[in-house]
Tab-separated table of C-alpha atoms in Angstrom:
chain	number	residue	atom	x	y	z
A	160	UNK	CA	19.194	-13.142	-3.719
A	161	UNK	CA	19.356	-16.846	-5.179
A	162	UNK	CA	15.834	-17.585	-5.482
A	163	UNK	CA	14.729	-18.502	-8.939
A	164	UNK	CA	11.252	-16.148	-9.253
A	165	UNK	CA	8.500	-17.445	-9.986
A	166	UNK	CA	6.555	-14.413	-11.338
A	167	UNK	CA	7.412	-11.120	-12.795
A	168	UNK	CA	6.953	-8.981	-9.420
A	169	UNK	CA	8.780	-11.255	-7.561
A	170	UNK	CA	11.229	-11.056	-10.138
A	171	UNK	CA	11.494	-7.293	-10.267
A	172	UNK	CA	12.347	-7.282	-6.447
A	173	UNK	CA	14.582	-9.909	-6.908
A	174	UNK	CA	16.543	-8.815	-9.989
A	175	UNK	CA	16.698	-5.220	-8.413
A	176	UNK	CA	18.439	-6.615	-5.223
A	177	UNK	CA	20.834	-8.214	-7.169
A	178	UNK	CA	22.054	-4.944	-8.959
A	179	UNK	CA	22.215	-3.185	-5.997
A	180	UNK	CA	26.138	-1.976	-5.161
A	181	UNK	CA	27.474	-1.596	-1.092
A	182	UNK	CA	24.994	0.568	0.059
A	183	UNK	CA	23.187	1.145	-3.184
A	184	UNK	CA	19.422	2.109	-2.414
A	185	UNK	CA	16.162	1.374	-4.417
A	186	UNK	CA	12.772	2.190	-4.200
A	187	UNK	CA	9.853	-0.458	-6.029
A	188	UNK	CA	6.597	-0.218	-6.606
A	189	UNK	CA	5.000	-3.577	-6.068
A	190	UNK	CA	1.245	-4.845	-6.219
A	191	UNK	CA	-0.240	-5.658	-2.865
A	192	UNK	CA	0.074	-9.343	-3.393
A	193	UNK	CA	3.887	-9.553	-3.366
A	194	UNK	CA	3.391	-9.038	0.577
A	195	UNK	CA	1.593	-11.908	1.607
A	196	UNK	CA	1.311	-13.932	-1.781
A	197	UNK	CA	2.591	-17.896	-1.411
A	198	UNK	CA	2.674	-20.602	1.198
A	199	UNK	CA	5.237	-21.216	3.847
A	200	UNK	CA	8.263	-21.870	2.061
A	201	UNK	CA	7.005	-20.699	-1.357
A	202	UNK	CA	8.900	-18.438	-3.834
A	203	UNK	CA	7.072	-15.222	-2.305
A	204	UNK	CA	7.859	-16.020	1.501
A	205	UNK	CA	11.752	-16.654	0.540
A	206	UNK	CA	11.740	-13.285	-1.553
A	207	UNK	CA	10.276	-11.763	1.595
A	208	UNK	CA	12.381	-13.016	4.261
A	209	UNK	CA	15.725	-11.952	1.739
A	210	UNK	CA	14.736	-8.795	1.696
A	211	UNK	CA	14.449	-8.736	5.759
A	212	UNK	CA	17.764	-10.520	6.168
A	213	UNK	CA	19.855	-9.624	3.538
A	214	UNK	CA	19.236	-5.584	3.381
A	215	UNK	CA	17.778	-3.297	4.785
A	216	UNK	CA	13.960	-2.924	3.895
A	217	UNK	CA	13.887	0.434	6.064
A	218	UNK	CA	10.432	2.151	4.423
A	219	UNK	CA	7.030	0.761	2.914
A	220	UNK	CA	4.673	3.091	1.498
A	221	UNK	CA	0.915	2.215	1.002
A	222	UNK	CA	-0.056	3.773	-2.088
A	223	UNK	CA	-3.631	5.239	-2.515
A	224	UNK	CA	-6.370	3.302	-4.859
A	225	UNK	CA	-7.285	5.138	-8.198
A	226	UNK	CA	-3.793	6.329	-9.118
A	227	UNK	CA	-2.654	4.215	-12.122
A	228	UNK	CA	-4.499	3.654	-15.295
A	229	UNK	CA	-5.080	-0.188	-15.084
A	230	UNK	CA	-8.009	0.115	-12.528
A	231	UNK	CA	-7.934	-1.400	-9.279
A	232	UNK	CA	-4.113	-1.654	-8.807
A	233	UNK	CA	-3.407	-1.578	-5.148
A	234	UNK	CA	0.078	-1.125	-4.679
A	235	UNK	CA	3.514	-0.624	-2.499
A	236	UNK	CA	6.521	1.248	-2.428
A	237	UNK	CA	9.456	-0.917	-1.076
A	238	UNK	CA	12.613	1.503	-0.191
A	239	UNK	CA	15.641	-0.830	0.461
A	240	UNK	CA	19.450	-1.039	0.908
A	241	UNK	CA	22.159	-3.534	-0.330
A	242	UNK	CA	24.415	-3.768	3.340
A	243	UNK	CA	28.306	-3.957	2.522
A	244	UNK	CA	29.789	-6.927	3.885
A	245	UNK	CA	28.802	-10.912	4.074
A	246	UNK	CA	25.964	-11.856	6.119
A	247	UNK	CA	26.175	-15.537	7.409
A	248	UNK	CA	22.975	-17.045	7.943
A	249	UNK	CA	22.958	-16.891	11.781
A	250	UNK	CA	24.128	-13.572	11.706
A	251	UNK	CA	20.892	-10.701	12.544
A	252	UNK	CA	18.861	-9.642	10.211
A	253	UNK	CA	20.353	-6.587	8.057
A	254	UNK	CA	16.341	-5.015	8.500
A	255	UNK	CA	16.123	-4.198	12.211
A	256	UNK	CA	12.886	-2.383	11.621
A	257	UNK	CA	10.434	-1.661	8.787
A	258	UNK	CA	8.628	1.455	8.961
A	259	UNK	CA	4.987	1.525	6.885
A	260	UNK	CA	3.162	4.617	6.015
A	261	UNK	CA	-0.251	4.304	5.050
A	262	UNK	CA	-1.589	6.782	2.727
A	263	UNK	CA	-4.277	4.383	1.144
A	264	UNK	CA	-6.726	5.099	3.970
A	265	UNK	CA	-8.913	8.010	3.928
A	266	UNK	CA	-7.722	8.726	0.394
A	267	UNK	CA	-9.650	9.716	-2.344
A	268	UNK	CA	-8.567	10.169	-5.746
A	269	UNK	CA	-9.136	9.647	-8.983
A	270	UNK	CA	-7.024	10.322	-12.592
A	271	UNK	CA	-8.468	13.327	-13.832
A	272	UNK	CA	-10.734	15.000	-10.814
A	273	UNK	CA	-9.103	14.754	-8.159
A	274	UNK	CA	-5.250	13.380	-8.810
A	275	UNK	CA	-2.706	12.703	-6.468
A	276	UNK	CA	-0.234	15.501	-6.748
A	277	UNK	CA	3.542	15.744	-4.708
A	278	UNK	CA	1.697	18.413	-1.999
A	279	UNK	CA	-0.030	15.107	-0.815
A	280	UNK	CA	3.383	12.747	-0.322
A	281	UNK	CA	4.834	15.765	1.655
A	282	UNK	CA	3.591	14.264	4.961
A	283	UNK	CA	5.288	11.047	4.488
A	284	UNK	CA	8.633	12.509	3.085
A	285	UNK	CA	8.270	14.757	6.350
A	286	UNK	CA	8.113	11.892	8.440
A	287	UNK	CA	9.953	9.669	6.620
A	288	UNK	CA	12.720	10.973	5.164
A	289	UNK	CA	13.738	14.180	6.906
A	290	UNK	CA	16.072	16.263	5.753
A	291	UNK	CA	17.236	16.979	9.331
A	292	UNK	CA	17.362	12.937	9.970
A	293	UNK	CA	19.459	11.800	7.265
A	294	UNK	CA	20.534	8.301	8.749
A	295	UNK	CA	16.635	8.129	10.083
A	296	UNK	CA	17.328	7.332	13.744
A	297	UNK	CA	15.049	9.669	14.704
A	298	UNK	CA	11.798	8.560	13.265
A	299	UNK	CA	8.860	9.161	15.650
A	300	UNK	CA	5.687	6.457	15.135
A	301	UNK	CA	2.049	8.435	14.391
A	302	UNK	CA	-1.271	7.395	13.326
A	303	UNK	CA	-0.125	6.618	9.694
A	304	UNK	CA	3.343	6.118	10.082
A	305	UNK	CA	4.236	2.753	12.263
A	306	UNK	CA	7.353	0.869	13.205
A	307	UNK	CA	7.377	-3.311	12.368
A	308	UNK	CA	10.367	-4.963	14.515
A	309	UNK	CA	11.872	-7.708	11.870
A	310	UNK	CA	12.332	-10.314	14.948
A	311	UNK	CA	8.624	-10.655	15.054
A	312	UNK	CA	7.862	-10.515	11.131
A	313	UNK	CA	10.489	-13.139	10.404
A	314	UNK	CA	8.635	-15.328	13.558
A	315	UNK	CA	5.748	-16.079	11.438
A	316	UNK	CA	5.426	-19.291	9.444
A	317	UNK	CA	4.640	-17.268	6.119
A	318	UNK	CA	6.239	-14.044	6.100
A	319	UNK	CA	3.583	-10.953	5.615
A	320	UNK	CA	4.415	-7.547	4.976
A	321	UNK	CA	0.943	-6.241	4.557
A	322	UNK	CA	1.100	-4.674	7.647
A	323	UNK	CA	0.761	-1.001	6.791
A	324	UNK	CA	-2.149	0.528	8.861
A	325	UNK	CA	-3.543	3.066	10.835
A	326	UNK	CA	-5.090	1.979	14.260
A	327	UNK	CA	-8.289	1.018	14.508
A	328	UNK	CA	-9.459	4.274	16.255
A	329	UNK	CA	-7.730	6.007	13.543
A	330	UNK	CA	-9.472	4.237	10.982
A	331	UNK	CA	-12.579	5.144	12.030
A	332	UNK	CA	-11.754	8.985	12.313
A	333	UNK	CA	-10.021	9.018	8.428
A	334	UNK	CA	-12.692	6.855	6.996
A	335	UNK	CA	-15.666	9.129	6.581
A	336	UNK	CA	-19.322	7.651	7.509
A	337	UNK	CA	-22.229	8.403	5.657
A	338	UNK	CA	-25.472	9.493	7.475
A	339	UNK	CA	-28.971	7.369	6.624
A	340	UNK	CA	-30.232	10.876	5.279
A	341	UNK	CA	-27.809	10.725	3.186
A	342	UNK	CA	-27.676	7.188	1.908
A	343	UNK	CA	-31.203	7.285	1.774
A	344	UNK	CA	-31.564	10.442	-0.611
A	345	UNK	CA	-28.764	8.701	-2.964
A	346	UNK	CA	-30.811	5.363	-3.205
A	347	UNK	CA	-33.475	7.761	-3.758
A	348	UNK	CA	-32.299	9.529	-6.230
A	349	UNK	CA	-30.842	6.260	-8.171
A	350	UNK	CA	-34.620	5.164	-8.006
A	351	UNK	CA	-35.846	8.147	-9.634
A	352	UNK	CA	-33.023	7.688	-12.387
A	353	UNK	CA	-33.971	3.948	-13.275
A	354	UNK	CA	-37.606	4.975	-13.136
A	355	UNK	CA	-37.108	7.736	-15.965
A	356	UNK	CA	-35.234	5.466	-17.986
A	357	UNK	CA	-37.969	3.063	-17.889
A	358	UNK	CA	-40.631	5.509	-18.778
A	359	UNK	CA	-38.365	6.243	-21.836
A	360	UNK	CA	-38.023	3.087	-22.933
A	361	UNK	CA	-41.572	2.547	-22.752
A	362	UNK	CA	-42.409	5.317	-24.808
A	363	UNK	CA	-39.975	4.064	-27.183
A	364	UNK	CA	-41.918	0.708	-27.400
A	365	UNK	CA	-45.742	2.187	-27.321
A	366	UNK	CA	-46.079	0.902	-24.242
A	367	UNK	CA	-48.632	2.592	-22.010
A	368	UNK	CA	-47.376	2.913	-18.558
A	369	UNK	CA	-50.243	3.751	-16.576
A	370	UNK	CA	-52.394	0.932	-17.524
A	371	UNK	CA	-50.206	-1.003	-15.461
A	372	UNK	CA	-51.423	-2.803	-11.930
A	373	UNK	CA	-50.049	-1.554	-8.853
């Protein structure tokens, strides 16, 4: 890459690409916003189209939410290939496909109840990286686990590899729906909880409560 960055994940990417040897491999974790970030023609959309053109950007994992300590990181892995060899510019793209896995939906963890632990990346190591498969031409598509043809990513006027999702119908069935029972006995319950603490306070203050006007 020959693009001058013009942030530190950008950067990162870029600086990583450059290292790489003939068929050296690397694996990033980026923030969300290095996807889609930037105009037509900006920094970002350059970095992105590189890294569809000039290697092979074979794997993108969706990370879950609640996994790092800064809160409200949403973030990517990028796994990507230097290709031996020149590539002219109207020669095709060294990405012929990008494969996403989305683990972010129907997730739920957090850092110290409920962590994300390697049992729950076995599905997409399974499916992504198979022992069995080692040059992964034999990658079958599933509800999380989607193939992205380059041809029509590179189409666009502004790049955007944000694309890792389940189906819509798949959505639905991971995302879990909360009844009006229940939402009503939480609001409930928070009710009762900001009611207490008011009859605190007011004892606190002398105040007395039930001389108060409906």
């Amino acid at each position: 890459m020959k693009i001058q960055p013009s942030g530190p994940s950008a950067g990162k990417s870029q600086h990583i690409g450059t290292q790489l040897t003939d068929k050296g491999r690397a694996a990033v974790i980026v923030p969300d916003g290095v996807l889609y970030e930037g105009g037509a023609g900006s920094v970002g959309d350059l970095v992105r189209r590189e890294l569809l053109t000039g290697y092979n950007l074979h794997t993108m994992l969706r990370l879950p939410e609640n996994i790092f300590y800064a809160g409200g990181v949403k973030a990517h892995v990028l796994f990507f290939e230097a290709v031996p060899g020149h590539r002219a510019d109207d020669d095709p793209p060294h990405t012929t496909y990008v494969w996403t896995y989305d683990l972010r939906t129907g997730s739920r963890f957090t850092l110290k109840k409920n962590p994300m632990k390697p049992e729950h990346l076995a599905d997409f190591e399974k499916q992504a990286f198979d022992p069995s498969d080692p040059d992964r031409k034999h990658r079958k598509e599933s509800d999380r686990f989607r193939r992205h043809a380059t041809a029509e990513l590179l189409a666009q006027k502004q790049v955007n590899l944000d694309i890792a999702r389940l189906s819509p119908e798949a959505s639905a069935a991971k995302e879990p729906t909360a009844s009006i029972d229940a939402l009503t006995r939480s609001v409930a319950g928070d009710l009762r909880s900001a009611l207490a603490g008011i009859e605190v306070f007011a004892q606190e203050l002398g105040v007395d409560l039930t001389t108060v006007s409906e």
